[in-house]
Short mmCIF file of C-alpha atoms and ligand atoms in Angstrom, two decimals:
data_model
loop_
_atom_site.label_atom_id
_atom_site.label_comp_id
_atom_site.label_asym_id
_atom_site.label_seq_id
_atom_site.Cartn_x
_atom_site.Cartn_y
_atom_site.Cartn_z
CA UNK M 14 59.82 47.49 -67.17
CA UNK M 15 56.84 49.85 -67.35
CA UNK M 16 59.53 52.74 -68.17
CA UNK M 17 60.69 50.54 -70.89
CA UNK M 18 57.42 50.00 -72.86
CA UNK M 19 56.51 53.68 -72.65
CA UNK M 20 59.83 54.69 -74.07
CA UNK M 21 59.89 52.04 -76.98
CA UNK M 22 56.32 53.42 -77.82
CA UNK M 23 57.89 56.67 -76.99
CA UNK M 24 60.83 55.75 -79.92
CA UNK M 25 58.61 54.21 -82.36
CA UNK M 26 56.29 57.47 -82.62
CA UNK M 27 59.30 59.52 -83.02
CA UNK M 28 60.64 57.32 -85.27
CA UNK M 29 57.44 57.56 -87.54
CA UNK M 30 57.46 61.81 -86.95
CA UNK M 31 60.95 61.33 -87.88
CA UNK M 32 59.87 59.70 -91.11
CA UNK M 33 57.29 61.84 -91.78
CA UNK M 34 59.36 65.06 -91.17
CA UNK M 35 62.34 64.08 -93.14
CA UNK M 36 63.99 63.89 -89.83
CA UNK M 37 66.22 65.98 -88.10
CA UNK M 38 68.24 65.82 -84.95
CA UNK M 39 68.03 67.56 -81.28
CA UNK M 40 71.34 69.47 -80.95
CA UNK M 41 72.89 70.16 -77.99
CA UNK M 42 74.09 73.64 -77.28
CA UNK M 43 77.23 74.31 -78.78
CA UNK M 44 80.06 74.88 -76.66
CA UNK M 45 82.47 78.21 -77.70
CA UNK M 46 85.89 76.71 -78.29
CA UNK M 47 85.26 73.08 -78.28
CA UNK M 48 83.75 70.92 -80.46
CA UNK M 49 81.25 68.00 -79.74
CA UNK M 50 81.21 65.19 -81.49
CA UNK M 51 78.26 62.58 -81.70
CA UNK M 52 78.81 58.72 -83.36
CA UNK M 53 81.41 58.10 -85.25
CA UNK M 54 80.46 60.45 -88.82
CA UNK M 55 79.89 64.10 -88.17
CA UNK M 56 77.12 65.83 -90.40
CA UNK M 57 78.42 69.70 -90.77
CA UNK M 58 82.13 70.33 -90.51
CA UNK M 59 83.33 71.42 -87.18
CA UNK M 60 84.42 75.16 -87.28
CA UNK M 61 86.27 75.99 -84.38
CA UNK M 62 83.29 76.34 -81.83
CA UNK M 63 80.66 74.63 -83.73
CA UNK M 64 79.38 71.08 -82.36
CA UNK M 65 79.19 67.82 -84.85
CA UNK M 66 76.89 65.21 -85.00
CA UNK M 67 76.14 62.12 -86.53
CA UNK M 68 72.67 61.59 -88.32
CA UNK M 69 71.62 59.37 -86.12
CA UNK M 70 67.70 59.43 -86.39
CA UNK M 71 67.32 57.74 -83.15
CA UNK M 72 64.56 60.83 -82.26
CA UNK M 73 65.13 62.36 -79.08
CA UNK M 74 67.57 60.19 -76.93
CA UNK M 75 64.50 58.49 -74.12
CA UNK M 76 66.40 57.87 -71.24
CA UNK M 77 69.74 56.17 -73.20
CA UNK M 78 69.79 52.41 -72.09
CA UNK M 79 66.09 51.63 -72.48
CA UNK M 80 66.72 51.36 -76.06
CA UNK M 81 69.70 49.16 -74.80
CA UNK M 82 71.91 51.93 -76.58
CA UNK M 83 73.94 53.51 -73.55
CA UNK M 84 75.00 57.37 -73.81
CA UNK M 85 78.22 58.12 -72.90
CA UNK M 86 78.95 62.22 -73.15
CA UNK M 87 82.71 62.04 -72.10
CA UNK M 88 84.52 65.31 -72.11
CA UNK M 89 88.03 64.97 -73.25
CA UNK M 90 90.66 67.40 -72.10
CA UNK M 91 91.82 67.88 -75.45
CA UNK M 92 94.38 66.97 -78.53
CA UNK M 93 98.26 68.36 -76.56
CA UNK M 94 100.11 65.23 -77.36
CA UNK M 95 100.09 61.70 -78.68
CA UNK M 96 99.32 60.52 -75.50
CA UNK M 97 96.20 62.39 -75.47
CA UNK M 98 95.49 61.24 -79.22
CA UNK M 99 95.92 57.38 -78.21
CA UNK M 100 93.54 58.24 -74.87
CA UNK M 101 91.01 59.46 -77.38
CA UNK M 102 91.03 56.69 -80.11
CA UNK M 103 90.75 54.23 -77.15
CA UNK M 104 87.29 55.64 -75.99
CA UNK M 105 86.07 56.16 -79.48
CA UNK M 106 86.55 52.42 -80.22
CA UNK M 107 85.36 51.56 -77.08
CA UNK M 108 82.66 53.47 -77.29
CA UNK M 109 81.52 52.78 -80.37
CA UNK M 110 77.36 52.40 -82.24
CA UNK M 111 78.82 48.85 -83.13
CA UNK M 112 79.25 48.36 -79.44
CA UNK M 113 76.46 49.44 -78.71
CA UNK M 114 76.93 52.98 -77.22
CA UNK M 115 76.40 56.46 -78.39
CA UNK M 116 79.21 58.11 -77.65
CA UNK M 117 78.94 62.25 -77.22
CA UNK M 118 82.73 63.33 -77.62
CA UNK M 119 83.86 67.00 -76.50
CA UNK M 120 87.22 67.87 -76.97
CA UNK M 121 87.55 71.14 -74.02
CA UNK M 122 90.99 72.24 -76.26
CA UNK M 123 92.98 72.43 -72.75
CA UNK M 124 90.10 74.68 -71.60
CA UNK M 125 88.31 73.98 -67.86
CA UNK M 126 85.73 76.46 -68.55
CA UNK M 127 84.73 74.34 -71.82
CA UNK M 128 84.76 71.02 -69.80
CA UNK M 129 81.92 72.51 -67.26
CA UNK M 130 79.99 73.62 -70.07
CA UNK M 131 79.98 70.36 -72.14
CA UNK M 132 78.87 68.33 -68.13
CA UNK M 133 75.94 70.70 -68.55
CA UNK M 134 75.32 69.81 -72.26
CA UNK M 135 75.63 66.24 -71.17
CA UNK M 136 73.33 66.64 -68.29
CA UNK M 137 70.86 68.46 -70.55
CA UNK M 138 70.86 65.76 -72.71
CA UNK M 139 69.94 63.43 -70.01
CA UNK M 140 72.79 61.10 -70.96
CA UNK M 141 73.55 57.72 -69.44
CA UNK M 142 76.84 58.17 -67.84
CA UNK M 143 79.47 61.26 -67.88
CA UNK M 144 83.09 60.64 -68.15
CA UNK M 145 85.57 63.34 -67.63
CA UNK M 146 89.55 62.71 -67.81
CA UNK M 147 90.35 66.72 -65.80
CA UNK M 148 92.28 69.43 -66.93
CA UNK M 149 92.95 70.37 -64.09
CA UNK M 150 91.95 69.00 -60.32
CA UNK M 151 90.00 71.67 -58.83
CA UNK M 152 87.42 73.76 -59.68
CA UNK M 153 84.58 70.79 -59.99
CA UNK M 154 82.46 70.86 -57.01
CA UNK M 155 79.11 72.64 -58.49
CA UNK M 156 79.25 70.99 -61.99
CA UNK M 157 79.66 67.32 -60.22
CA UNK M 158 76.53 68.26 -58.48
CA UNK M 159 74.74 69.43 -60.63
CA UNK M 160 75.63 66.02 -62.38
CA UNK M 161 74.42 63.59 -58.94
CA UNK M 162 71.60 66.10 -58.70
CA UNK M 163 70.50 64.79 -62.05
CA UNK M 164 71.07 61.45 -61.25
CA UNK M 165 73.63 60.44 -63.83
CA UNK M 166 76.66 58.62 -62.73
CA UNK M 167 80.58 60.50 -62.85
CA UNK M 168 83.61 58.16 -63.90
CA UNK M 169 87.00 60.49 -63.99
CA UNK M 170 89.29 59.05 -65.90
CA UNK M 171 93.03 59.63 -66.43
CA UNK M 172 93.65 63.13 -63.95
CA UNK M 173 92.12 63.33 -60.72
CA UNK M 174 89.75 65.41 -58.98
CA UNK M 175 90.14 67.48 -56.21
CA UNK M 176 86.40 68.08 -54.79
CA UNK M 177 85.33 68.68 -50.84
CA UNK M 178 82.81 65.40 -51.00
CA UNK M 179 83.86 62.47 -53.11
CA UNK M 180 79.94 61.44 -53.66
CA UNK M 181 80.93 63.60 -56.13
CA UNK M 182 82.27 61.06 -58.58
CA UNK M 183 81.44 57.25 -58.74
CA UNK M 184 84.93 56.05 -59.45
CA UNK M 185 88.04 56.76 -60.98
CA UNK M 186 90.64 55.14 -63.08
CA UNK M 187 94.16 56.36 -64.08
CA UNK M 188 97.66 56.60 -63.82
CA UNK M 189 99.44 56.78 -59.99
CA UNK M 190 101.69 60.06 -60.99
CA UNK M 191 103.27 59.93 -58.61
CA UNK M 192 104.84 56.55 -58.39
CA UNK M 193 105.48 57.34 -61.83
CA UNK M 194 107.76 60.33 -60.71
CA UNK M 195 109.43 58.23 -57.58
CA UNK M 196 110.36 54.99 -60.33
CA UNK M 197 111.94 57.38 -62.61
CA UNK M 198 114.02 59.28 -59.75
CA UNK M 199 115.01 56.14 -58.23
CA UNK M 200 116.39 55.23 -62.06
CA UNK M 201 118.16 57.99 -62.17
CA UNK M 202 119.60 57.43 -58.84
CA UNK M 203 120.89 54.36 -59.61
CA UNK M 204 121.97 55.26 -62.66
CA UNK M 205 124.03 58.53 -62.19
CA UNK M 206 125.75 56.31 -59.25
CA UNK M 207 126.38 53.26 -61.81
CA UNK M 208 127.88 55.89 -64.04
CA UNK M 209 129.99 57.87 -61.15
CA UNK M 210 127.88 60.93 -62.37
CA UNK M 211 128.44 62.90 -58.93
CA UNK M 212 126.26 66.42 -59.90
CA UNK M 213 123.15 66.33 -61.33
CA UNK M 214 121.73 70.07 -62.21
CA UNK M 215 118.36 69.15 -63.12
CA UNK M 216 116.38 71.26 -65.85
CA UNK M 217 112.76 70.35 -65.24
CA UNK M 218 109.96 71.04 -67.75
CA UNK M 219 106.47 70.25 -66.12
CA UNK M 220 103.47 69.39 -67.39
CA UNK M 221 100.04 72.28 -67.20
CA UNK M 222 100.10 73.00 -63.42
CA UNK M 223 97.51 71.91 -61.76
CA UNK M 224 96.99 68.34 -63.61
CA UNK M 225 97.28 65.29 -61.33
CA UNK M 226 100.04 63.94 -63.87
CA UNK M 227 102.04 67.12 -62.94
CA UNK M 228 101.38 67.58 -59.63
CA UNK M 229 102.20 63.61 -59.45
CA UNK M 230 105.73 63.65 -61.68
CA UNK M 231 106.92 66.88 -59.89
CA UNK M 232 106.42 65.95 -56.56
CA UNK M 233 108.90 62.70 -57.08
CA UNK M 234 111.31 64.69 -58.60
CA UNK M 235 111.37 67.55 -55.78
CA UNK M 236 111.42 64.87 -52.97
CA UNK M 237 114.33 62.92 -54.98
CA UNK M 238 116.01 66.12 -55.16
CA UNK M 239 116.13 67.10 -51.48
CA UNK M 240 116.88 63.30 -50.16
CA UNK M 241 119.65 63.31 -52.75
CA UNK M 242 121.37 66.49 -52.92
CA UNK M 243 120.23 67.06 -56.91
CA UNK M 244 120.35 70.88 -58.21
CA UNK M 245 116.74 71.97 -60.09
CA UNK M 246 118.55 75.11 -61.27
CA UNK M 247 115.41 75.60 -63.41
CA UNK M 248 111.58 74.59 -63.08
CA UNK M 249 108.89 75.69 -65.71
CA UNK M 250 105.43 73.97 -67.71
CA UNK M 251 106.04 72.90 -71.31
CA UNK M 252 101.89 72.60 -70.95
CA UNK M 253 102.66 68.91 -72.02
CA UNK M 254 103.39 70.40 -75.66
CA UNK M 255 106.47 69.89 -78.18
CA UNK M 256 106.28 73.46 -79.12
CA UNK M 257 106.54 74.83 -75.81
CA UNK M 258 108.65 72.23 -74.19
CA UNK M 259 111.07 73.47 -77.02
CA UNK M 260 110.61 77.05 -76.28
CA UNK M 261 111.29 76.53 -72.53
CA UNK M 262 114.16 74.69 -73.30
CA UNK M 263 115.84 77.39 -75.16
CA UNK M 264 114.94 79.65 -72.76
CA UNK M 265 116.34 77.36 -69.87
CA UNK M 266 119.78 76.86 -71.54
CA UNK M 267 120.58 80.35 -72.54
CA UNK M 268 120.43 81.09 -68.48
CA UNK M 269 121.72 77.58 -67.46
CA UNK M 270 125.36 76.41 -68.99
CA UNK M 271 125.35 73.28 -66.42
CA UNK M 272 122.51 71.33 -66.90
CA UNK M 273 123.30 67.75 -67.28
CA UNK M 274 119.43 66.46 -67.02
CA UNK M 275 116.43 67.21 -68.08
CA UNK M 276 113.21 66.18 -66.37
CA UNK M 277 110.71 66.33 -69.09
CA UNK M 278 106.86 65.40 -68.05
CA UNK M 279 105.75 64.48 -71.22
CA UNK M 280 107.25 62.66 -74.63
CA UNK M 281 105.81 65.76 -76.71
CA UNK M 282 107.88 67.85 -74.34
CA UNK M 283 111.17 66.07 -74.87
CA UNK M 284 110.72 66.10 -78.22
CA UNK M 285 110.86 69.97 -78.05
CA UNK M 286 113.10 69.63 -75.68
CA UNK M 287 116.04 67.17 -77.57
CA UNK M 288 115.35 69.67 -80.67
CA UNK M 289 116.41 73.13 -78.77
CA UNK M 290 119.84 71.04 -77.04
CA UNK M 291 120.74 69.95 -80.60
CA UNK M 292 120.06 73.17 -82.29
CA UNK M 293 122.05 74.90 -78.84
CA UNK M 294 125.04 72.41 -80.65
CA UNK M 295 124.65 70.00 -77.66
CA UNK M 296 124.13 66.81 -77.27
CA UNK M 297 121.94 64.15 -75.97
CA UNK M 298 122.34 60.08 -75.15
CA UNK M 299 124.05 58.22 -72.55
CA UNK M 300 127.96 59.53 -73.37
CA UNK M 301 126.19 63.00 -74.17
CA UNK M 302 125.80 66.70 -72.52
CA UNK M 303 122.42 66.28 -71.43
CA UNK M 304 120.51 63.20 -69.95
CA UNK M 305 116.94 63.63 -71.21
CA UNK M 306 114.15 61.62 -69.27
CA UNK M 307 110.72 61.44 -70.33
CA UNK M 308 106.73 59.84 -69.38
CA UNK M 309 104.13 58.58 -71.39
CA UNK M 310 106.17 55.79 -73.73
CA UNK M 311 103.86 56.83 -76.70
CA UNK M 312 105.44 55.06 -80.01
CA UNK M 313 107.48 57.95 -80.89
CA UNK M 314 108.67 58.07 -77.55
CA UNK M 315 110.11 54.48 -77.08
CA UNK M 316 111.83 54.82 -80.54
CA UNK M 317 113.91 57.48 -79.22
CA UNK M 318 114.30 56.02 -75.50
CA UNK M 319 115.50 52.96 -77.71
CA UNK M 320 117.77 55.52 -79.89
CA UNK M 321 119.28 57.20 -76.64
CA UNK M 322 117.85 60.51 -77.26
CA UNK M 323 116.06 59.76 -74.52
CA UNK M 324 117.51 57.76 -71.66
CA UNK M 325 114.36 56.73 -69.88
CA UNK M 326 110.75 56.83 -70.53
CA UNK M 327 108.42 56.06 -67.77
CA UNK M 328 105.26 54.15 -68.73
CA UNK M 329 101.89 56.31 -68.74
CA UNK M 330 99.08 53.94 -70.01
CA UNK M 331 96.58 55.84 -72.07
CA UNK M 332 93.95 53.19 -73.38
CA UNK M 333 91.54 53.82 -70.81
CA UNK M 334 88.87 52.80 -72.91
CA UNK M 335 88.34 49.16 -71.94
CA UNK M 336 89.16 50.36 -68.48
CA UNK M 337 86.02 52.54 -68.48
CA UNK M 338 83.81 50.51 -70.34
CA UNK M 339 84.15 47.61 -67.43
CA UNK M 340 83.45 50.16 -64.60
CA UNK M 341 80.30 51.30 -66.52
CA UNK M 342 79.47 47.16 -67.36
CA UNK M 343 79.37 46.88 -63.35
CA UNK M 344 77.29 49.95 -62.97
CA UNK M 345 75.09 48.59 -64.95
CA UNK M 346 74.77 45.16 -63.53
CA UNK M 347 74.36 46.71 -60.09
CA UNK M 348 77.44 46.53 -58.82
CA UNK M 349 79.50 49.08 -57.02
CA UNK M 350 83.11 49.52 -58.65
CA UNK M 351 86.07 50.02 -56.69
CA UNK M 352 86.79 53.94 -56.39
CA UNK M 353 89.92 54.16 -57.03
CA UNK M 354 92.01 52.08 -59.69
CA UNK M 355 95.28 52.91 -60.99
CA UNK M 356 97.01 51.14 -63.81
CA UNK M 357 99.74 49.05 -63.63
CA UNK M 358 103.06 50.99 -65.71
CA UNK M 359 106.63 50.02 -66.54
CA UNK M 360 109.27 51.98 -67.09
CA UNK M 361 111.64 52.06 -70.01
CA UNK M 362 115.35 52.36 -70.89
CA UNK M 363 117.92 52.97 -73.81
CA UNK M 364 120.73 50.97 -71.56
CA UNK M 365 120.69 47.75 -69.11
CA UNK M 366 122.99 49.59 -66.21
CA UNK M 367 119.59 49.67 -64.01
CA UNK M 368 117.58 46.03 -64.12
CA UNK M 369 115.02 47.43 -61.14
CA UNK M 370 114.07 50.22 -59.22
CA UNK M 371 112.19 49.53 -55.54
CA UNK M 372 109.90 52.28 -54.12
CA UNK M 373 107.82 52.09 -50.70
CA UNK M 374 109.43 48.84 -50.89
CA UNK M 375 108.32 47.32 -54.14
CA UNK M 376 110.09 46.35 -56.78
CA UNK M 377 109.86 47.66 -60.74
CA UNK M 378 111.46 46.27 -63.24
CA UNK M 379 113.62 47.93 -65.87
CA UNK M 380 112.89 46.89 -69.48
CA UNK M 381 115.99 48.04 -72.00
CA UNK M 382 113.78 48.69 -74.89
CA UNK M 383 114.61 46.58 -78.18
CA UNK M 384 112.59 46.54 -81.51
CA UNK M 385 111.48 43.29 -80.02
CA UNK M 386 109.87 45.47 -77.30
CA UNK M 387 108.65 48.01 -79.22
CA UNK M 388 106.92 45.26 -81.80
CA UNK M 389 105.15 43.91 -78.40
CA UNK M 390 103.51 47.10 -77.42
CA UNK M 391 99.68 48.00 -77.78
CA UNK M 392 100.40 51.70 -78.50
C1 GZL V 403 98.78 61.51 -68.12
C2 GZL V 403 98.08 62.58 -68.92
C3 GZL V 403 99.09 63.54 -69.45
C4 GZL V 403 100.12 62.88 -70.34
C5 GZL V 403 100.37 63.98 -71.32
O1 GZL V 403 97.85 60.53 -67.73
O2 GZL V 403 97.16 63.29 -68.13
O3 GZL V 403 98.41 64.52 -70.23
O4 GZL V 403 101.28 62.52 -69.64
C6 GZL V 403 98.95 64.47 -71.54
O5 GZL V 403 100.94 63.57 -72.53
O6 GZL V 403 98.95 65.70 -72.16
ZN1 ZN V 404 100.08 57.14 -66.08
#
C-alpha cells in the first residue's frame, strides 16, 4: 500500500512538471532494425530503426500497475505472414489503454538479435510483464535472466524456448507443432490410400529453421515418411514467406519432375508455392499434378483449401491475445498459471474422403470447409 501512495504522489508531481514543462516523454533506446511501438497512436513516423510512441503524458512509468495501468513490452517476432499479422492485431486489442494496459510493441523484423535488445529496453523500462512469441528457440538463457534478475515476469507465447533452467520463463502458451505435423500426415495417409495414390514424392518447404512451428511440422512429416515409405526428394525453408516459398518452389521443380505433394509449413508459403506449379504449367487440386498441403488456416488460406488449391490446411490458432491476457489476470491475482498450454486446432479440407484422423490414440476430426465454415471462423 505504502508503495502505492508514494507512487501516486510520485505521478501527480510529474504530472504537474509535465504541465509545467509542456511535457515530454522518456524514450526508450531505440532498437537498429526494429521498431517499438507505444499505445495505440505513434508520435514521429517510424523510419526503419527508429522507435514510436504514443504521447502518453503519464510521466515516467512508476512501477506500471500501481497506477492500475499494467505495462506489457511484448516483443513480436515480426510481420512474415498473415498469420503473424492476425497474432499481432490480437495483442494490440488485447492489450489495449481502453483495457487498461500500456502496451510497448517491438516488431524484431525476423531478427533474434533485435528481440534481446528490445527484453533489455523492456527491462530498462521497468515494465510490468514481458511477453516474447521466439524467433527462434535457443539462444535465450542470459536475456531471460537478466529479465528474473529484474524481477519482471516472462510469458512466451506462440514458439517455444529452448533454455537450460525453465525458471527462466513463467509460462507459455501456443500451438503443439507437432501434433499439428502428425494430424496432417495421418490425412494424407488416409487420403492417398482412399485415392489408391501408391507414391508419394514429397516436396517439403519448411518454415525458418530453428522455430518450434518448424521444428514441430517437420518432425511429423519425417517420422510419417519413414513409417510409410514416402519419398522427400526435396527439403528446404520458404522462411514462412510467399516470396520465398515461391522461389524454392521453382527451384525444387526444375530438379524434381515427380513430385506429387507438397508439404508447405505455412499458408504464405503455399501461396508462393501454388503460383510457381501454375506458372511451371502444372496443376494443383484433388484430380491435379501436385497435392499442396498447408498450416495456419489464415482467411486466405481456407478460401483456397475450400477452392482445392490447397487440399488441406491444418489449423494454427494465432489470437493469442486473450490467451495471454488470462495468464497475466492470474499473475496478478496471485495465482500460479499452468506452464505449459497449448491450443486446441482443427484441421481443414477441400474434400470429405477423410472424416478423422487419430494420433497417440486420439481422435481429430476432419472439417470439409464450406462458405458456411469459413463465415463461422474468428480469423
Ligand atoms: C506458428 C507461427 C508460425 C506460423 C507462420 O505458431 O510461429 O510463424 O505458422 C508464422 O505463419 O510466420
Ligand atoms: Zn499452432
Amino acid at each position: 500500500m505504502k508503495k502505492k501512495i508514494i507512487s501516486m504522489l510520485l505521478v501527480a508531481c510529474m504530472g504537474l512538471s509535465l504541465v509545467a514543462c509542456g511535457g515530454g516523454n522518456n524514450k526508450p533506446a531505440s532498437n537498429e532494425g526494429s521498431t517499438t511501438e507505444e499505445g495505440s497512436e505513434a508520435t514521429q513516423p517510424s523510419d526503419e530503426g527508429g522507435s514510436d510512441e504514443s504521447a502518453s503524458n503519464e510521466g515516467s512509468d512508476e512501477g506500471g500497475s500501481s497506477d492500475g495501468v499494467i505495462t506489457v513490452g511484448f516483443s513480436q517476432v515480426g510481420a512474415e505472414s498473415d498469420w503473424r499479422t492476425a497474432n499481432s492485431e490480437s495483442m494490440k486489442s488485447t492489450f489495449s489503454e481502453e483495457n487498461g494496459y500500456k502496451l510497448i510493441f517491438d516488431d524484431a523484423q525476423q531478427k533474434q538479435e533485435n528481440q534481446l535488445t528490445a527484453i533489455r529496453n523492456f527491462i530498462n523500462q521497468e515494465v510490468d510483464y514481458i511477453v516474447l512469441a521466439p524467433t527462434t528457440e535457443t539462444g535465450w538463457d542470459t536475456v531471460l535472466q537478466e529479465a528474473k534478475d529484474a524481477g519482471i515476469p516472462v510469458i512466451i507465447v506462440d514458439r517455444m524456448v529452448d533454455v537450460s533452467d525453465d525458471t527462466l520463463y513463467n509460462c507459455y502458451v501456443g500451438g503443439n507443432f507437432k501434433l499439428e505435423g502428425q494430424k496432417a500426415c495421418e490425412w494424407l495417409k488416409a487420403y492417398a490410400d482412399a485415392k489408391g495414390i501408391k507414391e508419394l514424392n514429397i516436396a517439403h518447404i519448411q518454415g525458418n529453421i530453428g522455430a518450434s512451428a518448424q521444428i514441430g511440422r517437420t518432425e511429423g512429416l519425417e517420422e510419417a515418411a519413414e513409417k510409410y515409405g514416402w519419398n522427400i526428394v526435396a527439403q528446404q525453408s520458404g522462411e514462412f514467406t510467399q516470396a520465398k516459398g515461391q522461389e524454392v518452389m521453382e527451384s525444387m521443380l526444375k530438379s524434381n519432375d515427380n513430385i506429387n505433394v507438397v508439404y508447405c509449413e505455412n499458408d504464405n508459403e503455399a501461396f508462393g508455392a501454388i503460383d510457381a506449379i501454375k506458372a511451371a504449367g502444372k496443376t494443383v487440386g484433388p484430380d491435379g499434378d501436385i497435392l499442396v498441403m498447408s498450416f495456419d488456416t489464415v482467411k486466405a488460406g481456407i478460401e483456397m483449401t475450400m477452392a482445392g488449391d490447397i487440399i488441406c490446411n491444418t489449423e494454427c490458432n494465432p489470437l493469442h491475445g486473450p490467451r495471454v491476457e488470462e495468464l497475466i489476470k492470474k499473475m496478478e491475482a496471485g495465482e500460479e498459471p499452468e506452464k505449459i498450454a497449448y491450443v486446441d486446432e482443427g484441421i481443414f479440407t477441400y474434400g470429405d474422403e477423410v472424416a478423422k484422423v487419430t494420433v497417440d490414440g486420439q481422435d481429430y476430426d476432419v472439417t470439409k470447409v464450406t462458405q458456411e465454415v469459413i463465415d463461422g471462423r474468428m480469423y
